Coordinates of C-alpha atoms and ligand atoms in Angstrom, one line a residue:
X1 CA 0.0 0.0 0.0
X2 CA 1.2 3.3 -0.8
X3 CA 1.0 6.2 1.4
X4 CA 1.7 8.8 -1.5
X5 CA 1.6 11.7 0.8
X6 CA 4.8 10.8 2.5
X7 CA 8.3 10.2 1.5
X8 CA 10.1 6.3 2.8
X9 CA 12.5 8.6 5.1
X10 CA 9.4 10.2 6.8
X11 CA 8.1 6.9 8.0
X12 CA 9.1 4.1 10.2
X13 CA 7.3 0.5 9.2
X14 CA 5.9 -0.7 12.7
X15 CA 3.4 -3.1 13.9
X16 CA 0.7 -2.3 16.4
X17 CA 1.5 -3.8 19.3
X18 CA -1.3 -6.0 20.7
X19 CA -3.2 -5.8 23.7
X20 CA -4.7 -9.0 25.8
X21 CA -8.2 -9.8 25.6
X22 CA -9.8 -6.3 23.7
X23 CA -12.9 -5.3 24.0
X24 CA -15.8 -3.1 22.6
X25 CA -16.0 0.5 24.5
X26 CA -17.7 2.7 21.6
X27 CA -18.5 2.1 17.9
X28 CA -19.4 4.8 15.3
X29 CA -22.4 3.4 13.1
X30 CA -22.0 6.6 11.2
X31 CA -18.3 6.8 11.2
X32 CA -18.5 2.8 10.2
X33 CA -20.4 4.2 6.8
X34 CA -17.6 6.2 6.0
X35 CA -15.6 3.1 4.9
X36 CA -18.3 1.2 4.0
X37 CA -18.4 -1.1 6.6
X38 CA -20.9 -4.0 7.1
X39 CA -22.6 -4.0 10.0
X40 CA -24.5 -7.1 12.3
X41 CA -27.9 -6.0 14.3
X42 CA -26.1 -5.1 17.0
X43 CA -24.4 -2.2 15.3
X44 CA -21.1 -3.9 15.3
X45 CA -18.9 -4.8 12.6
X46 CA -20.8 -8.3 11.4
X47 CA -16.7 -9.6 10.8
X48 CA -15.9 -10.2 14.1
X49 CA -12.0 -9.7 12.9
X50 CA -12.1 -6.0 13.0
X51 CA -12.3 -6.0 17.0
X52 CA -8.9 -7.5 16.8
X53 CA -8.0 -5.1 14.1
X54 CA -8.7 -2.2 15.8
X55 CA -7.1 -3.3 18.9
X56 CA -4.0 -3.7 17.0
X57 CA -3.7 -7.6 17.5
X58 CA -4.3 -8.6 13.6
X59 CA -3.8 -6.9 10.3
X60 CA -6.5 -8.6 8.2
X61 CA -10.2 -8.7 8.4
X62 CA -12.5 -10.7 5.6
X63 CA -12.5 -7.8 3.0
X64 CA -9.3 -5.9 3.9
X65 CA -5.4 -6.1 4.8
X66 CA -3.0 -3.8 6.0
X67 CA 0.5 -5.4 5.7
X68 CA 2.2 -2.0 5.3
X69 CA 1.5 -0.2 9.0
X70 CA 3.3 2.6 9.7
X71 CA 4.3 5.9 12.5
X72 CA 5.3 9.3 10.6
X73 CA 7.6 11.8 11.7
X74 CA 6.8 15.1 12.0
X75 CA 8.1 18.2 14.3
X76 CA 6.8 21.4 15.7
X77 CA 6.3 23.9 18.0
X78 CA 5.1 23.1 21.1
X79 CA 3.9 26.1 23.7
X80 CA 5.1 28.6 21.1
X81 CA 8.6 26.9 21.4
X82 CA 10.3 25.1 18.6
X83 CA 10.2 20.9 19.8
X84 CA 12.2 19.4 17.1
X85 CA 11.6 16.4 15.8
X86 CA 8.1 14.7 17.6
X87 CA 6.8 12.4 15.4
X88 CA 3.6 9.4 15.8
X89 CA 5.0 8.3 19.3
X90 CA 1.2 6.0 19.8
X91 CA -0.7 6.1 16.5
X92 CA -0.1 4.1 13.8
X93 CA -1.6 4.6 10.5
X94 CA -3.0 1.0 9.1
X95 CA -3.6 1.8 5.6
X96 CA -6.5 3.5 3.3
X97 CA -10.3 2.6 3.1
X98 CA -12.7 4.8 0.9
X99 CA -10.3 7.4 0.5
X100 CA -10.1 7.1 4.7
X101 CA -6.6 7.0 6.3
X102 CA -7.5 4.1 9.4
X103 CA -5.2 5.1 12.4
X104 CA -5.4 3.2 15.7
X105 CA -3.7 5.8 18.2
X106 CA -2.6 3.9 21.6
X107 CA -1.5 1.1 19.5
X108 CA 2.4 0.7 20.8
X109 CA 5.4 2.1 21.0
X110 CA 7.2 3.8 17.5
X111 CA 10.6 4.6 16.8
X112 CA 9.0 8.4 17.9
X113 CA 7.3 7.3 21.3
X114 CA 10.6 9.1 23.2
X115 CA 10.1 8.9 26.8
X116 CA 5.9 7.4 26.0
X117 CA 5.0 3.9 26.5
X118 CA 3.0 4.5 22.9
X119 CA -0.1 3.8 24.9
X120 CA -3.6 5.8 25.3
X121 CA -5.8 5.4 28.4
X122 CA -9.6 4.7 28.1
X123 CA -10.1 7.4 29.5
X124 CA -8.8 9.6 27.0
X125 CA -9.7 7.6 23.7
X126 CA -13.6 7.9 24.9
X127 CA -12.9 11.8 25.0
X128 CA -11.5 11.9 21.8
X129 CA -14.4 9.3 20.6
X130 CA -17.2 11.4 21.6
X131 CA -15.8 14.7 20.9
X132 CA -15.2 14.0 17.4
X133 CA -18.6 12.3 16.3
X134 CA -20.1 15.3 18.5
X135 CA -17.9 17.7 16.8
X136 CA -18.7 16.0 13.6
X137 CA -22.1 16.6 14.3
X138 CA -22.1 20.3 14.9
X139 CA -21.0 20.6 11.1
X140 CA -17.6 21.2 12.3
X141 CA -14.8 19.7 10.3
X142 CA -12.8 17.1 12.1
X143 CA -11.3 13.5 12.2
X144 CA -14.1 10.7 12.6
X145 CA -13.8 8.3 15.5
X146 CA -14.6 5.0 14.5
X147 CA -14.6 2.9 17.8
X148 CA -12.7 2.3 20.7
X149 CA -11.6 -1.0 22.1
X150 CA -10.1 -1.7 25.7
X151 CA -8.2 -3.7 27.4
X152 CA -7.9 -4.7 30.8
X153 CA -3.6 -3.7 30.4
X154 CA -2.6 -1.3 33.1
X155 CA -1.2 1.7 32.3
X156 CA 0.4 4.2 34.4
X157 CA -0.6 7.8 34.4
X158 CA -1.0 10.1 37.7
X159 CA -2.9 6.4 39.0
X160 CA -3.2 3.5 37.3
X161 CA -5.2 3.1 34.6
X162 CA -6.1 0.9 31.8
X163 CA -5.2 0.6 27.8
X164 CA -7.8 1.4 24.8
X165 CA -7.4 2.2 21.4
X166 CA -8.9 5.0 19.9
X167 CA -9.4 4.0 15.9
X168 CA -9.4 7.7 14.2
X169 CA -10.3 8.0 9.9
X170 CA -9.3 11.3 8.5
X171 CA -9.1 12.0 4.3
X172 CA -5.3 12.3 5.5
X173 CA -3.7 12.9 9.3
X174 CA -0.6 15.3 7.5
X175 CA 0.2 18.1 10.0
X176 CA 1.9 21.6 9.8
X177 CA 4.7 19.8 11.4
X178 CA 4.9 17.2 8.6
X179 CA 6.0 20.2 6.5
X180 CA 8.2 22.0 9.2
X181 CA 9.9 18.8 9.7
X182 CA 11.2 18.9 5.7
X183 CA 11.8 22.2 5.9
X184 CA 13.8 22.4 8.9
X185 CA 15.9 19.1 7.5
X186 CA 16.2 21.4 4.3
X187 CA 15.1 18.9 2.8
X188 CA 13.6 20.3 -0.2
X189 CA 12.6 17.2 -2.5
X190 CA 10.2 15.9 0.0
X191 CA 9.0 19.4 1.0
X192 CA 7.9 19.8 -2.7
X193 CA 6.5 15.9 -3.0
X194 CA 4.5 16.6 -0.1
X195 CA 2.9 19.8 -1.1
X196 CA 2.5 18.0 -4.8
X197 CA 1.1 15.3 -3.3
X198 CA -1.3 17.5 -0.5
X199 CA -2.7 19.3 -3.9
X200 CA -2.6 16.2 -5.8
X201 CA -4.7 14.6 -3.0
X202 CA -6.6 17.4 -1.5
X203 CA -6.5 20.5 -3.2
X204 CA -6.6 19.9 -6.4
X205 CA -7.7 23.8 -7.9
X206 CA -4.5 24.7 -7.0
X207 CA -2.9 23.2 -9.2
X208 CA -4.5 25.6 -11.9
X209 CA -3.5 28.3 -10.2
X210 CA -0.2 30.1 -11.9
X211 CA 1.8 30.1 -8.2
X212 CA 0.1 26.1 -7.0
X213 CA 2.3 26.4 -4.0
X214 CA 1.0 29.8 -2.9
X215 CA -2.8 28.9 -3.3
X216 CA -2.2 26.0 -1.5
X217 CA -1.0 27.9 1.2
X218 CA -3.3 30.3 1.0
X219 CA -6.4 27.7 0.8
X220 CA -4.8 26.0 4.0
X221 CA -5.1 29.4 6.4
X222 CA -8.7 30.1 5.0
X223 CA -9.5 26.3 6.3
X224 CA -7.9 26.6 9.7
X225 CA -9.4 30.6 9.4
X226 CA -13.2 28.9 9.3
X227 CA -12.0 26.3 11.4
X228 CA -11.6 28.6 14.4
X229 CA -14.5 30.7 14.1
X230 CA -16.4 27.6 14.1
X231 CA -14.8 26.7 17.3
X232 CA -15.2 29.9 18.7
X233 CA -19.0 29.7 17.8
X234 CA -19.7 26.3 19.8
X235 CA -17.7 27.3 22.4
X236 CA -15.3 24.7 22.0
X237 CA -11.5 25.0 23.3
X238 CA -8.9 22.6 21.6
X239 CA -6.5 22.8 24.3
X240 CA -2.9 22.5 22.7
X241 CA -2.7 24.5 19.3
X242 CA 0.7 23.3 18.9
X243 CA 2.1 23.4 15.2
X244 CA 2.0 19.4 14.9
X245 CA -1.9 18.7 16.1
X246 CA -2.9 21.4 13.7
X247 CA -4.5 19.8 10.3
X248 CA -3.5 21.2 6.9
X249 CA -6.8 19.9 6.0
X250 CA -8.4 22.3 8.1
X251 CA -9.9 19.5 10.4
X252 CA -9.9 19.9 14.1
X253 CA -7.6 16.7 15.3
X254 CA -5.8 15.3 18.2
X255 CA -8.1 15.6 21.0
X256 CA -6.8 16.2 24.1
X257 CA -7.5 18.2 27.1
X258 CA -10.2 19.9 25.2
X259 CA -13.5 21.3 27.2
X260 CA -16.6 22.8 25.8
X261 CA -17.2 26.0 27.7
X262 CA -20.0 26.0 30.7
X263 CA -20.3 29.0 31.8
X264 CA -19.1 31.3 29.3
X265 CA -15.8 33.0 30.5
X266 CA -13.9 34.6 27.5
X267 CA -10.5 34.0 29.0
X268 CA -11.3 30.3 29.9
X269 CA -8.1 27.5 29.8
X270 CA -9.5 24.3 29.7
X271 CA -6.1 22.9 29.6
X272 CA -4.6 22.6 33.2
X273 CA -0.9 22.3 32.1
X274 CA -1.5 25.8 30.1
X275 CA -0.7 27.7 33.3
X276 CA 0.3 30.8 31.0
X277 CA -3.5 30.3 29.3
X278 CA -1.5 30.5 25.6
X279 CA -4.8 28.2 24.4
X280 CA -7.4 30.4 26.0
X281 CA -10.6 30.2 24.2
X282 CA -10.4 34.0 23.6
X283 CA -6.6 33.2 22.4
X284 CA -7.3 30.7 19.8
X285 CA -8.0 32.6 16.9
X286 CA -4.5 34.3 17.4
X287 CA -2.9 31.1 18.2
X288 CA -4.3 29.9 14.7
X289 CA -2.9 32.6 12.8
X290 CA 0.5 32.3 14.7
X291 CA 0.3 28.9 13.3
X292 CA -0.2 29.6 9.8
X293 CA 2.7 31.5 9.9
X294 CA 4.8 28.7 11.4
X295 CA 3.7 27.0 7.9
X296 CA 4.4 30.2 5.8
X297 CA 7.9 29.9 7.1
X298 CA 8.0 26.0 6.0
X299 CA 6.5 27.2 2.5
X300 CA 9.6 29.7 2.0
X301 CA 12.1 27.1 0.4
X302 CA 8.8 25.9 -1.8
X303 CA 7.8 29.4 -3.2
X304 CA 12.1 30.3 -3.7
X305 CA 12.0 27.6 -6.5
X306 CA 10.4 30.5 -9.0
X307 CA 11.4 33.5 -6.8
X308 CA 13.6 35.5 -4.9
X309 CA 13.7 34.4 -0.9
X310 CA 12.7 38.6 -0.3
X311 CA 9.1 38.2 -2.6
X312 CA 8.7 34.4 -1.2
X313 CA 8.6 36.6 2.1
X314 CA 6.3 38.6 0.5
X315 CA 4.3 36.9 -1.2
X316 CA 3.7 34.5 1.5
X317 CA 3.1 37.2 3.8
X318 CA 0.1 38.7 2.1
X319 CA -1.4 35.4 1.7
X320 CA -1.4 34.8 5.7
X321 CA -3.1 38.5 6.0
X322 CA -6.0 37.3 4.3
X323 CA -6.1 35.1 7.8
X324 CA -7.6 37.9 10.0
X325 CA -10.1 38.7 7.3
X326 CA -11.5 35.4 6.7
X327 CA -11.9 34.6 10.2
X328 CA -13.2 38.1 11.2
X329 CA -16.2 37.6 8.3
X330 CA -16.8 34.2 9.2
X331 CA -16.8 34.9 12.9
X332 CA -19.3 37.8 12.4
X333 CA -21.4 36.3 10.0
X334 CA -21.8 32.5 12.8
X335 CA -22.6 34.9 15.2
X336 CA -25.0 36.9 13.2
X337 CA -26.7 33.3 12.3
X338 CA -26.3 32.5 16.3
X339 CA -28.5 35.8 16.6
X340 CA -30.9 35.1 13.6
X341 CA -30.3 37.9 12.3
X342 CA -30.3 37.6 8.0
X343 CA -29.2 41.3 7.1
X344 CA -26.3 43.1 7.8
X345 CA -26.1 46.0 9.4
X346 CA -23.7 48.6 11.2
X347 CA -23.7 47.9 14.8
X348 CA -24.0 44.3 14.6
X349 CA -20.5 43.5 15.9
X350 CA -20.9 45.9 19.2
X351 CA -24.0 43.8 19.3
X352 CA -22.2 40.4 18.8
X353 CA -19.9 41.2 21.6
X354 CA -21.9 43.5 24.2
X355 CA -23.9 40.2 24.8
X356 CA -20.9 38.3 24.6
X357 CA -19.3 40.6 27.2
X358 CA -22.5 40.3 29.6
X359 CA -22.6 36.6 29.1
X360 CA -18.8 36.7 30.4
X361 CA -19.1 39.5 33.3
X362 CA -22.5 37.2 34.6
X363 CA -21.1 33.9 33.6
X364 CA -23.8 32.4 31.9
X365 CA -24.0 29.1 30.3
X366 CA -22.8 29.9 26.4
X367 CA -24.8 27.2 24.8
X368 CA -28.0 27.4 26.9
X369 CA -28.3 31.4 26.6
X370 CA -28.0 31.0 22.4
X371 CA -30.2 28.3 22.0
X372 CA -32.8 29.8 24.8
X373 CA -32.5 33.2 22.6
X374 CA -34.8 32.2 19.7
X375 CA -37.5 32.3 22.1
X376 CA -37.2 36.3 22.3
X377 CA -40.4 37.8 20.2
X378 CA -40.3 40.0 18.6
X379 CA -43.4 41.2 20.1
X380 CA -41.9 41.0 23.8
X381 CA -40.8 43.8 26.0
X382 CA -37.5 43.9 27.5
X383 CA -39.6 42.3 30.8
X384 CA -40.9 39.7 29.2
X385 CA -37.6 38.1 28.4
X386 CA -37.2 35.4 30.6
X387 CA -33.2 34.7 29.8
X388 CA -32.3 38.3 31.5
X389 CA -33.0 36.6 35.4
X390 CA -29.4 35.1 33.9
X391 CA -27.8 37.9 34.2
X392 CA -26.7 40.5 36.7
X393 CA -26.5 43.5 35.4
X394 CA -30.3 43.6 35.1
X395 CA -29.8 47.5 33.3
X396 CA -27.1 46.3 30.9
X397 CA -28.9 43.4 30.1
X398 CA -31.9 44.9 29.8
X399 CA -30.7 47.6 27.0
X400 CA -29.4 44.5 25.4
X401 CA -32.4 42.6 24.9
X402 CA -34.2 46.0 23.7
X403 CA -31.3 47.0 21.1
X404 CA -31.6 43.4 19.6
X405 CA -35.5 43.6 19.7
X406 CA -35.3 46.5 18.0
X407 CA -32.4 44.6 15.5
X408 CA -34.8 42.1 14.4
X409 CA -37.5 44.7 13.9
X410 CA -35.4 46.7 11.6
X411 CA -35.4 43.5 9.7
X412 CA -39.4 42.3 10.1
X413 CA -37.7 39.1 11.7
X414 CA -40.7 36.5 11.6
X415 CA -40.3 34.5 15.1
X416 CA -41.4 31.1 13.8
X417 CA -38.7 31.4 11.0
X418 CA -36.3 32.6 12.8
X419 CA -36.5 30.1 15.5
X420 CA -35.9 27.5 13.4
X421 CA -33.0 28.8 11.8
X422 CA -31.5 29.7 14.8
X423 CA -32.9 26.4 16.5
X424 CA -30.5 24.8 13.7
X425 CA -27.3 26.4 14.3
X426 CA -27.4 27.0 18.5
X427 CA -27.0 23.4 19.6
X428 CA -29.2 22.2 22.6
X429 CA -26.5 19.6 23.2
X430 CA -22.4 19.5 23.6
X431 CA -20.1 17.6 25.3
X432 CA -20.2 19.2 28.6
X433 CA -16.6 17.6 30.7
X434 CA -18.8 16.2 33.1
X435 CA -21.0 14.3 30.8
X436 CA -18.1 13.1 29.4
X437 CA -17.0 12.1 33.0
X438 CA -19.8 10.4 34.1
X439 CA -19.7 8.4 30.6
X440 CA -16.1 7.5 31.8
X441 CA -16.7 6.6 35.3
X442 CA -19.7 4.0 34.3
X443 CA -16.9 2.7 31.0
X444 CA -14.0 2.2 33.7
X445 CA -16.7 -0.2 36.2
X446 CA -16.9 -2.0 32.6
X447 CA -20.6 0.0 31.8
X448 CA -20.3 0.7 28.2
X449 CA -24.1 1.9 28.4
X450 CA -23.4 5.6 28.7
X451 CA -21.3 6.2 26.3
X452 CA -23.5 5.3 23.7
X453 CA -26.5 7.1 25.4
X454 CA -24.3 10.5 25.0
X455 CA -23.5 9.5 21.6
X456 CA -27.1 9.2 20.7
X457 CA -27.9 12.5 21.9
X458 CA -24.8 14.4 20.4
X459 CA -25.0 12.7 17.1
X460 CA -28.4 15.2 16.8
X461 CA -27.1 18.3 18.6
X462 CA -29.5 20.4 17.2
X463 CA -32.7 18.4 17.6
X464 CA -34.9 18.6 21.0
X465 CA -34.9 15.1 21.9
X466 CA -37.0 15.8 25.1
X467 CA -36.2 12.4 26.5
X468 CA -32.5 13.7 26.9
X469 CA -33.1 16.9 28.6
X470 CA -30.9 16.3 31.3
X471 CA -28.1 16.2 29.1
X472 CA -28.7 19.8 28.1
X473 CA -28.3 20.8 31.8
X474 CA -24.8 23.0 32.9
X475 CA -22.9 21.0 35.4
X476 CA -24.4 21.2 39.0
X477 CA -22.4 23.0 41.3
X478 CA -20.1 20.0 42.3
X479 CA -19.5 18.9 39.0
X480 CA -17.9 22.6 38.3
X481 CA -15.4 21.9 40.8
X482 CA -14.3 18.7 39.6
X483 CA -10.6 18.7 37.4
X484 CA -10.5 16.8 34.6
X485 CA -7.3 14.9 34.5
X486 CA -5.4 16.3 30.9
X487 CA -2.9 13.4 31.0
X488 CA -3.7 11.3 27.7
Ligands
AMP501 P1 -0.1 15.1 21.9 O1 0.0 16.0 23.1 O2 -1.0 13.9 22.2 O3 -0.4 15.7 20.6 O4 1.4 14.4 21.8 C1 2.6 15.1 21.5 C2 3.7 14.2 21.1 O5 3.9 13.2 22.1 C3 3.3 13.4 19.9 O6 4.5 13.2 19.2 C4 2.8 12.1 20.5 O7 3.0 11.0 19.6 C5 3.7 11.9 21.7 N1 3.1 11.1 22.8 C6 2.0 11.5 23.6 N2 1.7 10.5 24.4 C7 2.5 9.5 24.2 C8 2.7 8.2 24.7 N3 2.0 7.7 25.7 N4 3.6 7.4 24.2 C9 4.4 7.8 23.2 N5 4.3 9.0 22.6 C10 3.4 9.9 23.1
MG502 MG1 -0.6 15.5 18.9

């Protein structure tokens, strides 16, 4: 099997190491369609070799084989400080299915595991399993999680834990690292193979284009642009934006410490190790664009083939302003959709971010106070709206709700339709941490029960599904307190 996107020296031939006795934790029936995977009637793969598959133990099912597994090498920069060389140090990419890269991650050790035992712990791989079908969901771009299988294997972390596997399928798992590794090797040849090979692949209409390596540049930062304002939109903190879990796809990948917010708190870290709060939700957009121009500098050698290094500066340089822009429009225009709002008009941002800024200074639960907000009329006086007894600063709130009133009357909003559309793009449901927790507690007594229940529900963010109301709730005041361990 040929993994055209990467060059023999970027990638070590290794074998998943198995684990005893594996298990089902999760399965994806919708990720499973991706590949085209049969299924039996209990929504499990009907060839009852891919359990062993996925667990790393065998490398053929009925249909498929994967004699050719491999780790990549990548580097980075980690924490806004250049890492070196990093590289797959736990996942290991089986092969291609439906134009599907299949990567178990906790699989073994790699000739990149360093210091790592090359293992993930359940707890982990059910985080990263539900936040990407939920994210995946939400309409946000992002690696697929197509099961996770267990083990009873300990593991050590801050306590002992125990071993899963964590099968992720993305249309390719490259990383801005991928290309900073070349570049800082100087290697040049596979520099330009992989950015042929990236268009080739993936971004074809660049090719067209009379500078392919520029577009395909540029077409990466308006990705990860969108990308963010999406995030930024759900309320959804990746954690650890360092250089080699960023996608040049544009999708969101390596799951980690991540956290949906609760209450909405602009400056929020959900990432206990990120003491300096570098990955703050109200950083990321920033952190993004400091990104793209970590790949810019890898893209210097590529665009000095046809010019001088001064207008590769250059020319790479205006392509990464278009960053701000891009994200600025699509940021305004989620949140003007968040608001229902179908017009344009001056005054929208202050609007955007005076609620924004009340949500914050009150703390009020981001996801609830959008979604509640399509029940505003545009009938009702400031007093009638029941979402300002959320809020504090009663005044403040109060010439909110009339200003925005008066916003959607400037535009005849019609209620009904408008709480539709805005009923379809304000989830009722996310993956609050402590659902996720309580999913986890129940997996690690061996109850796999809950994990699919949350699945259920966050496979149809937007719908009401009345039965799962509870899962809409904000974490009750102990569950706040609780830390989520960000060791992986
Ligand atoms: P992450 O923070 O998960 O993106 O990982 C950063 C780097 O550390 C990547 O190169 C991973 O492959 C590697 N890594 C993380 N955990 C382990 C582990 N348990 N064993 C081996 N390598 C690991
Ligand atoms: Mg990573």
């Amino acid at each position: 099997m040929a993994f055209p996107l990467l060059g023999d020296d970027a990638t070590h031939a290794v074998k998943p190491t198995p684990i005893p006795d594996p298990y089902w934790v999760a399965f994806s029936t919708s990720a499973a369609k991706l590949i085209d995977l049969p299924l039996g009637s209990n929504d499990l793969p009907k060839d009852s070799a891919w359990l062993d598959l996925l667990a790393g133990n065998t490398l053929v099912t009925d249909a498929h084989s994967f004699p050719n597994p491999i780790a990549t090498v990548y580097s980075g920069h980690q924490f806004g400080v250049w890492a070196g060389q990093l590289g797959d140090g736990r996942a290991i990419l089986l092969g291609e299915i439906s134009g599907q890269e299949l990567q178990l991650k906790g699989a073994g050790k790699t000739r990149y595991s360093r210091m790592g035992d090359g293992r993930a712990v359940l707890r982990s791989s059910i985080r990263e399993f539900l936040c990407s079908e939920a994210m995946h969901a939400l309409g946000i771009p992002t690696s697929r999680a197509l099961a996770v299988v267990g083990s009873d294997l300990p593991v050590r972390r801050e306590t002992m834990e125990t071993a899963a596997v964590c099968a992720r399928l993305a249309p390719s798992f490259i990383r801005i690292g991928h290309f900073e590794h070349y570049a800082s090797n100087n290697n040049i040849v596979r520099l330009q193979e992989l950015a042929d090979e990236l268009i080739k692949g993936h971004y074809q209409n660049a090719s067209d284009h009379k500078n392919p390596y520029l577009e395909l540049f540029r077409q990466i930062c308006v990705r990860n642009a969108k990308l963010v304002a999406q995030w930024q939109a759900v309320g959804f903190c990746h954690g650890v934006l360092n250089s080699d879990n960023i996608s040049v796809l544009g999708l969101t990948i390596d799951y980690g410490p991540f956290g949906f917010l609760d209450q909405f708190q602009i400056d929020f870290i959900c990432n206990h190790s990120d003491q300096a709060g570098r990955y703050a939700y109200h950083r990321q957009p920033q952190i993004m664009h400091w990104n793209m121009a970590c790949l810019a500098s890898a893209f210097i050698p590529l665009l000095a083939l046809e010019h001088s290094e001064d207008e590769a500066q250059t020319l790479l340089g205006e392509a990464l302003s278009e960053f701000a822009v891009i994200y600025g429009q699509t940021w305004q225009a989620l949140f003007r959709e968040k608001l229902g709002l179908l017009t344009t008009q001056e005054g929208d941002t202050d609007l955007i971010e005076r609620l924004l800024q009340a949500m914050h200074d009150s703390k009020v639960d981001f996801t609830n106070l959008f979604r509640g907000l399509s029940s505003v009329s545009v009938r009702n006086t400031t007093q009638d709206v029941i979402l300002r007894d959320h809020f504090i600063d009663r005044q403040a709130i109060d010439q909110w709700f009339s200003d925005y009133i008066a916003r959607l009357n400037a535009e005849s909003s019609d209620d009904t339709e408008r709480k539709k559309r805005m009923d379809s793009v304000n989830p009722k449901y996310i993956l609050r941490n402590y659902l996720a927790q309580k999913a986890i507690d129940k997996a690690q007594a061996k109850d796999f029960s809950e994990i699919a229940s949350l699945l259920k529900v966050l496979e149809n963010p937007f719908a009401e599904q009345d039965q799962y109301a509870a899962y809409a709730l904000p974490p009750s005041p102990d569950w706040q307190s609780v830390e989520i361990s960000c060791s992986s």
